[in-house]
PDB file of C-alpha atoms and ligand atoms in Angstrom:
ATOM      1  CA  MET A   1     -21.693  -3.048 -25.485  1.00  0.00           C
ATOM      2  CA  LYS A   2     -23.030  -4.178 -28.803  1.00  0.00           C
ATOM      3  CA  HIS A   3     -22.317  -7.488 -30.678  1.00  0.00           C
ATOM      4  CA  LEU A   4     -19.136  -6.998 -32.900  1.00  0.00           C
ATOM      5  CA  GLU A   5     -18.403  -3.480 -31.353  1.00  0.00           C
ATOM      6  CA  ILE A   6     -14.786  -2.661 -30.832  1.00  0.00           C
ATOM      7  CA  MET A   7     -14.166  -0.225 -28.094  1.00  0.00           C
ATOM      8  CA  LYS A   8     -11.630   0.999 -25.547  1.00  0.00           C
ATOM      9  CA  SER A   9     -11.651   0.098 -21.842  1.00  0.00           C
ATOM     10  CA  PRO A  10     -12.962   2.772 -19.744  1.00  0.00           C
ATOM     11  CA  VAL A  11      -9.936   2.936 -17.519  1.00  0.00           C
ATOM     12  CA  GLU A  12      -6.223   3.275 -18.511  1.00  0.00           C
ATOM     13  CA  LEU A  13      -2.768   3.380 -16.601  1.00  0.00           C
ATOM     14  CA  ASN A  14      -0.196   5.865 -18.059  1.00  0.00           C
ATOM     15  CA  LEU A  15       3.048   3.839 -18.232  1.00  0.00           C
ATOM     16  CA  ASN A  16       5.179   7.056 -17.863  1.00  0.00           C
ATOM     17  CA  ASP A  17       3.725   8.313 -14.597  1.00  0.00           C
ATOM     18  CA  TYR A  18       1.577   5.472 -13.512  1.00  0.00           C
ATOM     19  CA  ARG A  19      -1.550   7.644 -13.214  1.00  0.00           C
ATOM     20  CA  MET A  20      -4.868   6.065 -13.780  1.00  0.00           C
ATOM     21  CA  THR A  21      -7.436   7.982 -15.863  1.00  0.00           C
ATOM     22  CA  GLY A  22     -11.019   7.273 -16.821  1.00  0.00           C
ATOM     23  CA  GLU A  23     -14.133   6.259 -15.007  1.00  0.00           C
ATOM     24  CA  PRO A  24     -14.564   4.985 -12.461  1.00  0.00           C
ATOM     25  CA  VAL A  25     -11.409   5.796 -10.602  1.00  0.00           C
ATOM     26  CA  ILE A  26     -11.300   6.657  -6.901  1.00  0.00           C
ATOM     27  CA  ASN A  27      -8.385   8.761  -5.456  1.00  0.00           C
ATOM     28  CA  GLN A  28      -7.601   8.596  -1.827  1.00  0.00           C
ATOM     29  CA  VAL A  29      -5.039  10.852  -0.196  1.00  0.00           C
ATOM     30  CA  ARG A  30      -3.307  10.300   2.984  1.00  0.00           C
ATOM     31  CA  LYS A  31      -1.625  13.225   4.648  1.00  0.00           C
ATOM     32  CA  ILE A  32       0.697  12.876   7.667  1.00  0.00           C
ATOM     33  CA  LYS A  33      -2.405  14.159   9.826  1.00  0.00           C
ATOM     34  CA  ASP A  34      -4.430  11.101   8.510  1.00  0.00           C
ATOM     35  CA  ILE A  35      -2.011   8.426   9.883  1.00  0.00           C
ATOM     36  CA  PRO A  36      -1.623   9.251  13.548  1.00  0.00           C
ATOM     37  CA  GLY A  37      -0.182   6.248  15.757  1.00  0.00           C
ATOM     38  CA  ILE A  38       1.727   4.378  13.160  1.00  0.00           C
ATOM     39  CA  PHE A  39       5.003   5.886  13.809  1.00  0.00           C
ATOM     40  CA  GLN A  40       7.096   5.238  17.043  1.00  0.00           C
ATOM     41  CA  ASP A  41       8.490   8.644  17.141  1.00  0.00           C
ATOM     42  CA  GLU A  42       5.472  10.571  18.343  1.00  0.00           C
ATOM     43  CA  LYS A  43       7.553  13.848  18.953  1.00  0.00           C
ATOM     44  CA  ALA A  44       8.981  13.767  15.415  1.00  0.00           C
ATOM     45  CA  TYR A  45       5.465  13.013  14.082  1.00  0.00           C
ATOM     46  CA  SER A  46       3.949  16.100  16.148  1.00  0.00           C
ATOM     47  CA  GLU A  47       6.561  18.514  14.373  1.00  0.00           C
ATOM     48  CA  MET A  48       5.737  17.435  10.976  1.00  0.00           C
ATOM     49  CA  ASN A  49       3.749  19.392   8.558  1.00  0.00           C
ATOM     50  CA  PRO A  50       0.268  17.838   9.018  1.00  0.00           C
ATOM     51  CA  ASP A  51      -0.681  18.501   5.404  1.00  0.00           C
ATOM     52  CA  GLN A  52       2.383  16.777   3.993  1.00  0.00           C
ATOM     53  CA  LEU A  53       1.432  14.123   1.638  1.00  0.00           C
ATOM     54  CA  ALA A  54       2.333  10.636   2.908  1.00  0.00           C
ATOM     55  CA  TYR A  55       0.659   8.399   0.345  1.00  0.00           C
ATOM     56  CA  THR A  56      -2.014   8.251  -2.330  1.00  0.00           C
ATOM     57  CA  VAL A  57      -4.080   5.449  -3.710  1.00  0.00           C
ATOM     58  CA  GLN A  58      -5.846   5.381  -7.043  1.00  0.00           C
ATOM     59  CA  ALA A  59      -8.219   2.325  -7.610  1.00  0.00           C
ATOM     60  CA  TRP A  60     -10.576   0.916 -10.206  1.00  0.00           C
ATOM     61  CA  MET A  61     -13.369  -0.883  -8.448  1.00  0.00           C
ATOM     62  CA  PRO A  62     -15.544  -2.165 -11.320  1.00  0.00           C
ATOM     63  CA  VAL A  63     -17.971  -3.909  -8.968  1.00  0.00           C
ATOM     64  CA  ALA A  64     -19.307  -2.909  -5.512  1.00  0.00           C
ATOM     65  CA  GLU A  65     -16.928  -3.448  -2.747  1.00  0.00           C
ATOM     66  CA  GLY A  66     -17.881  -6.787  -1.093  1.00  0.00           C
ATOM     67  CA  THR A  67     -18.970  -8.497  -4.421  1.00  0.00           C
ATOM     68  CA  PRO A  68     -17.595 -12.101  -4.529  1.00  0.00           C
ATOM     69  CA  GLY A  69     -15.561 -12.967  -7.537  1.00  0.00           C
ATOM     70  CA  GLY A  70     -14.668  -9.512  -8.696  1.00  0.00           C
ATOM     71  CA  LEU A  71     -11.246  -7.775  -8.697  1.00  0.00           C
ATOM     72  CA  PHE A  72      -9.850  -4.400  -7.824  1.00  0.00           C
ATOM     73  CA  PHE A  73      -6.881  -2.756  -9.489  1.00  0.00           C
ATOM     74  CA  GLY A  74      -4.860  -0.033  -7.643  1.00  0.00           C
ATOM     75  CA  VAL A  75      -1.610   1.983  -7.684  1.00  0.00           C
ATOM     76  CA  SER A  76      -0.301   3.174  -4.517  1.00  0.00           C
ATOM     77  CA  THR A  77       2.399   6.045  -4.304  1.00  0.00           C
ATOM     78  CA  ILE A  78       4.272   6.399  -1.121  1.00  0.00           C
ATOM     79  CA  TYR A  79       6.155   9.777  -0.902  1.00  0.00           C
ATOM     80  CA  PRO A  80       9.803   9.963   0.216  1.00  0.00           C
ATOM     81  CA  GLY A  81      10.219  10.921   3.724  1.00  0.00           C
ATOM     82  CA  LYS A  82      10.900   9.849   7.498  1.00  0.00           C
ATOM     83  CA  VAL A  83       9.306  10.320  10.736  1.00  0.00           C
ATOM     84  CA  GLY A  84      12.228  10.176  13.110  1.00  0.00           C
ATOM     85  CA  ASN A  85      14.269   7.235  11.469  1.00  0.00           C
ATOM     86  CA  GLU A  86      11.044   5.364  10.255  1.00  0.00           C
ATOM     87  CA  TYR A  87      10.304   5.632   6.580  1.00  0.00           C
ATOM     88  CA  PHE A  88       6.851   7.031   5.427  1.00  0.00           C
ATOM     89  CA  MET A  89       4.677   3.970   5.163  1.00  0.00           C
ATOM     90  CA  THR A  90       1.083   2.948   4.669  1.00  0.00           C
ATOM     91  CA  LYS A  91      -1.257   2.201   7.557  1.00  0.00           C
ATOM     92  CA  GLY A  92      -1.207  -1.589   6.755  1.00  0.00           C
ATOM     93  CA  HIS A  93      -4.021  -4.053   7.062  1.00  0.00           C
ATOM     94  CA  PHE A  94      -5.098  -7.658   6.957  1.00  0.00           C
ATOM     95  CA  HIS A  95      -8.011  -8.248   4.817  1.00  0.00           C
ATOM     96  CA  SER A  96     -11.469  -8.451   6.327  1.00  0.00           C
ATOM     97  CA  LEU A  97     -11.842 -11.934   4.586  1.00  0.00           C
ATOM     98  CA  GLY A  98      -8.565 -13.038   5.896  1.00  0.00           C
ATOM     99  CA  ASP A  99      -8.070 -15.723   3.385  1.00  0.00           C
ATOM    100  CA  ARG A 100      -8.090 -13.291   0.391  1.00  0.00           C
ATOM    101  CA  ALA A 101      -4.697 -12.906  -1.263  1.00  0.00           C
ATOM    102  CA  GLU A 102      -3.305  -9.887  -3.160  1.00  0.00           C
ATOM    103  CA  PHE A 103      -0.668  -9.309  -5.796  1.00  0.00           C
ATOM    104  CA  TYR A 104       1.547  -6.295  -5.560  1.00  0.00           C
ATOM    105  CA  TRP A 105       4.312  -5.219  -8.265  1.00  0.00           C
ATOM    106  CA  GLY A 106       6.960  -2.537  -8.098  1.00  0.00           C
ATOM    107  CA  LEU A 107       6.830   0.188 -10.643  1.00  0.00           C
ATOM    108  CA  HIS A 108       9.017   3.026  -9.555  1.00  0.00           C
ATOM    109  CA  GLY A 109      11.349   3.937  -6.902  1.00  0.00           C
ATOM    110  CA  LYS A 110      12.465   1.591  -4.005  1.00  0.00           C
ATOM    111  CA  GLY A 111      10.910   0.333  -0.814  1.00  0.00           C
ATOM    112  CA  MET A 112       9.863  -2.534   1.398  1.00  0.00           C
ATOM    113  CA  LEU A 113       6.795  -4.697   1.571  1.00  0.00           C
ATOM    114  CA  ILE A 114       6.416  -5.427   5.217  1.00  0.00           C
ATOM    115  CA  LEU A 115       4.498  -8.516   5.976  1.00  0.00           C
ATOM    116  CA  MET A 116       3.199 -10.076   9.238  1.00  0.00           C
ATOM    117  CA  ASP A 117       1.349 -13.254   9.776  1.00  0.00           C
ATOM    118  CA  ARG A 118      -1.331 -14.021  12.468  1.00  0.00           C
ATOM    119  CA  GLU A 119       1.498 -15.215  14.840  1.00  0.00           C
ATOM    120  CA  ARG A 120       3.004 -11.923  14.556  1.00  0.00           C
ATOM    121  CA  ASN A 121       6.012 -13.044  12.752  1.00  0.00           C
ATOM    122  CA  THR A 122       7.218 -10.131  10.602  1.00  0.00           C
ATOM    123  CA  TRP A 123       9.404 -10.022   7.543  1.00  0.00           C
ATOM    124  CA  ALA A 124       9.922  -7.882   4.378  1.00  0.00           C
ATOM    125  CA  GLU A 125      10.402  -7.940   0.690  1.00  0.00           C
ATOM    126  CA  GLU A 126      12.453  -5.505  -1.222  1.00  0.00           C
ATOM    127  CA  VAL A 127      10.431  -3.516  -3.753  1.00  0.00           C
ATOM    128  CA  TYR A 128      11.772  -2.074  -6.955  1.00  0.00           C
ATOM    129  CA  PRO A 129      10.652  -1.660 -10.504  1.00  0.00           C
ATOM    130  CA  GLY A 130       9.697  -5.208 -11.581  1.00  0.00           C
ATOM    131  CA  SER A 131       9.585  -6.816  -8.252  1.00  0.00           C
ATOM    132  CA  LEU A 132       6.590  -9.095  -7.968  1.00  0.00           C
ATOM    133  CA  HIS A 133       4.898  -9.936  -4.522  1.00  0.00           C
ATOM    134  CA  TYR A 134       2.199 -12.586  -3.820  1.00  0.00           C
ATOM    135  CA  ILE A 135       0.578 -11.585  -0.434  1.00  0.00           C
ATOM    136  CA  ARG A 136      -0.962 -14.956   0.770  1.00  0.00           C
ATOM    137  CA  ASP A 137      -3.921 -15.232   3.028  1.00  0.00           C
ATOM    138  CA  GLU A 138      -3.898 -13.968   6.606  1.00  0.00           C
ATOM    139  CA  ILE A 139      -0.893 -11.773   6.025  1.00  0.00           C
ATOM    140  CA  ALA A 140      -0.930  -8.053   7.063  1.00  0.00           C
ATOM    141  CA  HIS A 141       0.846  -5.782   4.518  1.00  0.00           C
ATOM    142  CA  ARG A 142       2.349  -2.332   4.669  1.00  0.00           C
ATOM    143  CA  LEU A 143       4.612  -0.383   2.133  1.00  0.00           C
ATOM    144  CA  ALA A 144       7.447   1.885   3.161  1.00  0.00           C
ATOM    145  CA  ASN A 145       9.382   4.095   0.866  1.00  0.00           C
ATOM    146  CA  THR A 146      13.312   3.670   1.656  1.00  0.00           C
ATOM    147  CA  GLY A 147      14.354   5.811  -1.300  1.00  0.00           C
ATOM    148  CA  ASN A 148      14.468   9.466  -2.387  1.00  0.00           C
ATOM    149  CA  GLU A 149      11.752   9.341  -4.982  1.00  0.00           C
ATOM    150  CA  LYS A 150       8.212   8.204  -5.144  1.00  0.00           C
ATOM    151  CA  LEU A 151       7.648   4.637  -4.367  1.00  0.00           C
ATOM    152  CA  ILE A 152       4.826   3.460  -6.783  1.00  0.00           C
ATOM    153  CA  VAL A 153       3.339   0.009  -6.559  1.00  0.00           C
ATOM    154  CA  GLY A 154       0.611  -1.683  -8.532  1.00  0.00           C
ATOM    155  CA  ALA A 155      -1.905  -3.953  -6.654  1.00  0.00           C
ATOM    156  CA  CYS A 156      -4.589  -6.461  -7.551  1.00  0.00           C
ATOM    157  CA  TRP A 157      -6.906  -7.890  -4.889  1.00  0.00           C
ATOM    158  CA  PRO A 158     -10.366  -9.569  -4.676  1.00  0.00           C
ATOM    159  CA  SER A 159     -13.505  -7.359  -4.423  1.00  0.00           C
ATOM    160  CA  ASP A 160     -14.760  -9.204  -1.304  1.00  0.00           C
ATOM    161  CA  ALA A 161     -11.233  -8.750   0.639  1.00  0.00           C
ATOM    162  CA  GLY A 162     -12.242  -5.648   2.495  1.00  0.00           C
ATOM    163  CA  HIS A 163      -9.556  -3.917   4.781  1.00  0.00           C
ATOM    164  CA  ASP A 164      -9.207  -4.836   8.546  1.00  0.00           C
ATOM    165  CA  TYR A 165      -7.380  -1.901   9.869  1.00  0.00           C
ATOM    166  CA  GLU A 166      -8.159  -2.506  13.546  1.00  0.00           C
ATOM    167  CA  GLU A 167      -5.684  -5.136  14.359  1.00  0.00           C
ATOM    168  CA  ILE A 168      -2.938  -3.072  13.229  1.00  0.00           C
ATOM    169  CA  ALA A 169      -4.147   0.157  14.554  1.00  0.00           C
ATOM    170  CA  LYS A 170      -4.366  -1.610  17.874  1.00  0.00           C
ATOM    171  CA  ASN A 171      -1.279  -3.723  18.107  1.00  0.00           C
ATOM    172  CA  GLY A 172       0.906  -2.614  15.117  1.00  0.00           C
ATOM    173  CA  PHE A 173       3.335  -4.777  13.432  1.00  0.00           C
ATOM    174  CA  SER A 174       5.719  -6.711  15.602  1.00  0.00           C
ATOM    175  CA  ALA A 175       8.759  -5.031  13.873  1.00  0.00           C
ATOM    176  CA  ARG A 176       9.534  -1.708  12.670  1.00  0.00           C
ATOM    177  CA  LEU A 177      11.566  -0.697   9.500  1.00  0.00           C
ATOM    178  CA  VAL A 178      14.064   2.021  10.474  1.00  0.00           C
ATOM    179  CA  GLU A 179      16.995   3.709   8.897  1.00  0.00           C
ATOM    180  CA  VAL A 180      20.411   2.961  10.552  1.00  0.00           C
ATOM    181  CA  GLU A 181      23.514   4.360   9.111  1.00  0.00           C
ATOM    182  CA  GLY A 182      21.518   4.975   5.676  1.00  0.00           C
ATOM    183  CA  LYS A 183      20.285   1.711   5.435  1.00  0.00           C
ATOM    184  CA  PRO A 184      16.803   0.012   6.035  1.00  0.00           C
ATOM    185  CA  ILE A 185      16.797  -2.621   8.884  1.00  0.00           C
ATOM    186  CA  MET A 186      13.941  -4.455  10.730  1.00  0.00           C
ATOM    187  CA  ILE A 187      14.060  -3.959  14.449  1.00  0.00           C
ATOM    188  CA  VAL A 188      11.753  -5.243  17.417  1.00  0.00           C
TER     189      VAL A 188
HETATM  190  C1  S6P B 201      -5.637  -2.909  -0.960  1.00  0.00           C
HETATM  191  C2  S6P B 201      -4.125  -2.939  -1.104  1.00  0.00           C
HETATM  192  C3  S6P B 201      -3.638  -1.417  -1.417  1.00  0.00           C
HETATM  193  C4  S6P B 201      -3.493  -0.453  -0.052  1.00  0.00           C
HETATM  194  C5  S6P B 201      -2.765   0.634  -0.195  1.00  0.00           C
HETATM  195  C6  S6P B 201      -2.786   1.585   1.082  1.00  0.00           C
HETATM  196  O1  S6P B 201      -6.077  -4.238  -0.509  1.00  0.00           O
HETATM  197  O2  S6P B 201      -3.444  -3.520  -0.259  1.00  0.00           O
HETATM  198  O3  S6P B 201      -4.527  -0.836  -2.206  1.00  0.00           O
HETATM  199  O4  S6P B 201      -5.055  -0.245   0.501  1.00  0.00           O
HETATM  200  O5  S6P B 201      -1.465   0.334  -0.361  1.00  0.00           O
HETATM  201  O6  S6P B 201      -2.403   0.865   2.088  1.00  0.00           O
HETATM  202  P1  S6P B 201      -3.563   0.983   3.449  1.00  0.00           P
HETATM  203  O7  S6P B 201      -3.027  -0.045   4.366  1.00  0.00           O
HETATM  204  O8  S6P B 201      -3.635   2.337   4.029  1.00  0.00           O
HETATM  205  O9  S6P B 201      -4.872   0.473   2.892  1.00  0.00           O
HETATM  206 ZN1   ZN B 202      -4.599  -5.366   0.854  1.00  0.00          ZN
END
């Protein structure tokens, strides 16, 4: 940029459909076949269309991953659906630098933010348009769509946070969010 120049930011968020456009924006797609092992009902999972979309993530990463002091901005969209009695959900992760926090905010649809600490206590916060969520240090986080529409959630996290998927891939969360009589409940 030049001194006194007035310009547009390179990336924008459409406030009607929550799509990000501009450069650089990365687009991640997670289909049912990309998230094996996270749902309890393996039979129901194996009978699903492997190419069905489970969730997408758009992110603006203005600095290289791992850069201290920077921020990333993302929009996660979780599709409506269930595997057995479990709602479509993200893989879930701790941050690789475990003391890095994150903000989430609900934009569209309804769901749950499932949280677990290092002692494996698990709880959840309701997500809806306008809900704000501070995910503190050392807390694993996962989003589940409990509604019939897309769940769309904004996120902002430190550029050096990283993702530790291993712990969740190996041991999961200590509780599951399932639908019983049409309502989401947490069970162990
Ligand atoms: C990144 C942030 C989100 C998730 C996204 C997908 O720290 O928490 O952008 O990456 O919701 O979830 P996951 O667990 O598959 O990365
Ligand atoms: Zn995160």
